[in-house]
Every structure is written in structure tokens, then in C-alpha cells.
């Protein structure tokens, strides 16, 4: 078919059918959608579909164009893979590609099929594909714990999450087992084994739950993105989210456990938030907050910190931004007097303004216990200032009415009482209410209590001086109160900013995605819609990272702060105040530090790699300089002696010289083989052919290879040991290296032992010696290439034996680990998977869609 040409298409759209296990109908559903699209006129081709011999699935291919597969040779066999070039040349509108996590045969265009799909999407072709939950990287280890089957074929979660559509193909465990029993999934001879192993009811229910939860999380992320794009601030109760407010007080643990129970019962998500107040909330303990943060994480929740002057408003803003449905607060720790002086508390205000969010007030031991005096902690609230104005209008009149019946000639006492009244107003309302009270009090004192009374005339100069001092004292006390409140507010603001920046610093030290975490913390702290880091390029700004939805360009953001040379942070959502912008600038400096650290880490990694290469090259040259020269010199000397016409050698001498040359050349051959094998392992080009192997046969060949020293080895291989899935030649080389090491270090009278035993689905081969052993710190070092160079013995080879043995064992899908021998010495444990006699010979990393084949 001719290649279609035309204008460049936009990137294709990806649709994924996700299943909990093989056989739920992913491929069938994908083909059904492809047929529907084709019937509507869409240009559809089948890039790759694996029917696994299922009749109904094969029937769905009728009427669809199938792109011919590409056949690749590998290890004396041929494998069919998707022909990516043919799909790109065909250039359809939609390609159906099965098994997204599949590993391609070496020699293919890409190592993984998901990389093929990315290339096809980049060409503007839509793709529909399938994947099982066990192949997602984030849950791969969980699936292995559930099923006991390791999944070596994985696909990054980000690839699947980037899909425009993800459809879950769901089926109950009982229904899937019935489908399996009816022969609709596997061939009849494999059904019993599958039902008894991977397809147990417990396994299927656990996998189904994982698939449902992963899909729900993806749907929730899409919902959140939709709300941000459409600026929807109302609460949509699609999923329960429980936010618990932490003040740093002792009640935090009680609140967290109550909120966690609420979240568990509702099947929702737990979020803990601490508002770093700039009004100096009493009782904030950083050590208590650290403990509560650890408790949140142990309960499966997440910890957040925001900065805000109004705690209730900040809590509600955070809850609405996270689409929370429930908010858990502790009952107020203020006493009745404190509540009267400062007005409605955080809980009351939050309940009044919560709207659709349910608020839970939780009693605790500290409720009603009171706090420190209000004037020591924070600025004057509007309620206090309003109360001060009211008292400045009422108290002078009340004081006058109370003193008139008692009026005598004691003007000093009257003035002291009015002064006390002014100081009280100053303490409550600050400077301006106190000034009004002082002026009003002085007028009333002059009119009612200063001779001549009922006039504003002051007869005695001392009385005039007293009134002046009265006004001055009131003003001074008021100014001191106002100054103290302002200094307290500034100090508390600084403390809150310090706590926020300290938390930021700890976030910036994170090893994994420090930049993303820092930007997300900045967005949460100031309740922003998005925070985006941009870097200046020749053609404009390039986005480096973004937290939140709908990332805004610098010219579209409300606030822009620098983040190092040539970089800025764009903050969208609201215009920040000057004090907040100062803190954000500190965030920007921290982001610059994070970027510099990432760059330095990359440079250090490159330098380490180069240094390692240099060390390896130096070690190789030093080792080869000795170990190649020794056998070459011995062989050269023996052959030169044999060729000499001046020497009269008898038959025994000639035989000995020939044996010496032969032995030297064997040592040289072994050295070269080890060097070549190590280079193949490091390049990933080691040929491994796995098949079931009898342990006793391999052990017999190992003892033959060791030669006369093999008589010193005690062999303990029971007759009922299962076969191992291994490459016979590679396994033999591994055991020869280990046995030779054990013989070298075993003391006289304590010969090394070679044992084998079946343990579950694995077989363990142990090479045990009673030598000096190694320390725990040396257990990794002994597996480094050329480790012998650090030893005192330079006659035993280049030190590749253990490094090569571990590499070969891992290439066969096994492990090689050292253990201490009871009573002293070293035990090397080779752990390989057991292989049934009638099992197929799988190729690791190629056909591991084949857990279906293995099961």
C-alpha cells in the first residue's frame, strides 16, 4: 500500500484499556472499539495484537487491516515483533497495539513497546493499547508480594497517566475463574495450574482492588484538573477528603486519629494542614508538629503547611483547593475570658463560613484551658479596636455618673480613676480609642470635678497641669501598647516565615524530585492555583517545572519573582502582598539552589562514571600487566627450551615442558575469557539460554573442572533436589569460581562443602568454607572487578572471579549473596528459580508477557 503523505499532524491521542489480570477482556474491548471506529470511517490498522489462541479474540480481527509483523532472529530462534516502520509508513489515523509493557527482542527499533507507542504518537497517529495493573511500575513490588510472581516487564506510570482516556476492564474473581475454566483464557492443559497459582480468588481480588484504586486516583486527578481549568471553587463530593487542622498543641494526636478513622470509614484521603500564623498562636511546638507529621505519614496521609494571618480563612482556602469534604478541628483551648476579649474563635468562624464542607469539632483535654495573655501574642484585632472605641465612648460617661454622687474636693482621686479607665481602653483598643477616651475624660473632669464646676474654666493652675499630665499619660500608654502590638506582630510574622522557610529547606533536601516538591510546597503555602518555573531561552521562556493545574506564562501570572540568573517563578491565583512576596523571593532563592544542586549532582555523576572508568582502566592495565605476562613468559620459556638444539632433553623433561606450556596457555585462555565475559556483561550482550538443569550433573562437571583439588570438596546434593532454570555452562563457571575460592581459603582439616536444597520455588546452592571470612563492610567490595589489586597476593588472577560470578548469576535471573558460616568462615549462596522438566525455555526480558505462558 502506498505511503500516505500530508501536512504534519499534531501528536496522537492515547487510549489505554487497563485490566487487573490476563483474560478480563482488554484485547477484545480494544478490537471492538477499533471495529466501531472503522465502521464510522476512521482509518484503522492493527499494529500488533496477541490473541493467545483465544477464538473469540481472533474473530474480532476479521475485517481489520493488520500490519505485517517483523521477524527477528535471536539465539537460534525467530520472534515476531511489531514493525514500527511499517506502521509509520502506513500512517493510519488509529493504530491498535496490544501489550504496552512488552519487551522487544534485541535488535528491535526500541527496547520497549511503550517506546514504540510514543514514537507512533509523536507521528500524529492515535493509539489504543492494553496493559495489566501488575505491569505498572508503582505497584510492581506490591503485585509480587501478593502473587509471588516477579514482573520484570514494566511501564512507567507517567506513560499511562498521560493517556487521554483510561478504561478499566473489570471482572469479578469468580467470573474470571469461570472464564478460565471454560477454556476462554488458556489452553486446557494450563487451566488447572493457573487456577491453583496466579488465578486464586485472593490474588484476583487484591489485583482488582489495586486496579480500581489506581484508576480512581487517575480519575480524581482528571477531576481536579477540570475544576482548576474551569475555576470551580465549590466542593464536589466525588471522593471523601478529610482535612485535619493541626495547631502544634498536645491535642494534635487525638485529632489525627479521629480524622484517620473518619477517612477510613469513608474510604477517603487524609490530609493534615498547619497554618503558620503571623499573629503568634500560643502553644505552637515545632517538636510536636514534627511528631504529628510522622504520625500523619504512618496513618497513610499527607502533611501540608500554609502561611496565613486568618487561620479560619486559610484552612477553608486550603480545603477548597484540595476539594475536601470534611474538616476536623479541635475545640478551642481558650478560656471564657479569652473568648470574650478576642471574639469568635477559629472553630466558630470556620463553621460559619464552611459552606459545603462538613466541620467536626473534637473535644480534647486542652479544651477551655486558656492561653497566655492576648496582648503578648499578636496584633490588635478589629474586634478589639472596635471594643476600644465603644469603651472610649461609654466608660467616661459611666465613670462620671458613678463619681458625681461621691464628689468631694479630692480631685486627685477622680483623676486617677479616669486615668485607670484610659489605660484600660488603651490596653484593649490601642492608641486612637485611648486618645479619644483621654480627651473625653479630661473634658468631663474639667466640667464636673474641677473648680469652678459646670464650666470649662480651670481656676487653679495645678489642676490645669494635672489635666495635661492626664492626657499625656494616656497617650504615652496607648502608644506603648500599640508599639508593643506592632513589634509582636512583626516578631510573630518573622517566626512564621522562619518556620515556613525551615520546612522549605527540608523539602529542598529531598533526594527525589526536590524541585517539584519545592514548587508544590510554595503553591500550598500561599494557596495559589499554579506555580511555574521558567528559564529564559533565545526564543522566549521555556517551562522547567510546574506545580498545580493550568500553568501560566510570566506575562499571565499575578506575581513573578526571580529564581537565579535567567529564571523566574510565575505565581497564578491571586496577587500576593508585599510581605508574602518577600517570603516568595526566599523560595525563589531556594529553587535556584535546588537547580544548582541538581546540575552539580549530574556533573558529579558524570565525574564518578569517568573516575570509575579510569579506575577500571588503571586496574585492568595493572592486572593484565602482571597476569598476562606471567603465563606468556612461562609458555614462551617452555617452548623456547623445547626448540633449543643445544639442549639434550629426555622424554620426561619434554613432557614436563609441554605440560607447563599447556597449563600457562590454559591460564591465559581463562583470563581472556573472564575479561571478555565481564565486558559482555557490562554491555548487556551476554548470551543466556535458560533451561531446566539437573543440579547433580552440573556439580559433577564442576568437580572435574576443579581437577585434583576437587577431592577436597564435600558434596551434599540430595536426590530429590529439583532442577534449576539456568544456563548449564554459565552455572558451571559460577560454581567453579566459588569452589576454587573456597579451596584457596579453607584451612587444612576443614574441607569446603557444596550443598543444594529446594526452598519453595527456588533452589539454593551453597559453597561453604571455614576460612577467615569477610567483614560486613567487605561484602559488596569483594564483588567489585579487580578487587584482587587491593590484596597482598598478586599471583591469583585479576580479581574477576566473584564479580563475574555475580554477573552471570544475575543474568540467569538469580542472586549471589555472601553469608557468615556458623563457627567462622564464608558461605556463598547461589539462588535460582526451580525449573520443571517439561517447562518451556523462556528468554528473560523478551517474552515475559509470558507469565501467561509460564502459568
Tab-separated table of C-alpha atoms in Angstrom, residues 245-257 281-289 291-292 295 330-331 333 363-367 369-371:
chain	number	residue	atom	x	y	z
A	245	UNK	CA	-6.142	21.178	61.285
A	246	UNK	CA	-3.032	20.978	63.469
A	247	UNK	CA	-2.082	23.851	65.752
A	248	UNK	CA	1.035	22.244	67.188
A	249	UNK	CA	-0.701	21.724	70.524
A	250	UNK	CA	-0.958	18.480	72.503
A	251	UNK	CA	-4.388	17.724	71.051
A	252	UNK	CA	-2.905	17.027	67.596
A	253	UNK	CA	-2.559	13.271	68.073
A	254	UNK	CA	-6.202	12.968	69.185
A	255	UNK	CA	-7.385	14.922	66.142
A	256	UNK	CA	-5.266	12.898	63.742
A	257	UNK	CA	-6.502	9.551	64.974
A	281	UNK	CA	-0.621	31.443	68.095
A	282	UNK	CA	0.326	30.269	71.591
A	283	UNK	CA	1.298	26.674	72.142
A	284	UNK	CA	2.971	26.033	68.760
A	285	UNK	CA	5.609	23.378	69.369
A	286	UNK	CA	7.845	22.509	66.450
A	287	UNK	CA	8.828	19.215	68.044
A	288	UNK	CA	5.132	18.348	68.490
A	289	UNK	CA	4.468	19.267	64.848
A	291	UNK	CA	5.906	14.127	65.748
A	292	UNK	CA	2.435	14.765	64.336
A	295	UNK	CA	2.065	10.198	62.682
A	330	UNK	CA	-10.081	20.699	67.914
A	331	UNK	CA	-12.292	22.525	70.375
A	333	UNK	CA	-8.247	25.931	74.190
A	363	UNK	CA	-13.201	17.588	72.296
A	364	UNK	CA	-9.788	17.081	73.907
A	365	UNK	CA	-8.089	17.519	77.250
A	366	UNK	CA	-6.787	21.008	76.483
A	367	UNK	CA	-10.209	22.437	75.566
A	369	UNK	CA	-7.689	25.526	79.405
A	370	UNK	CA	-6.868	29.020	78.283
A	371	UNK	CA	-3.807	30.665	76.760
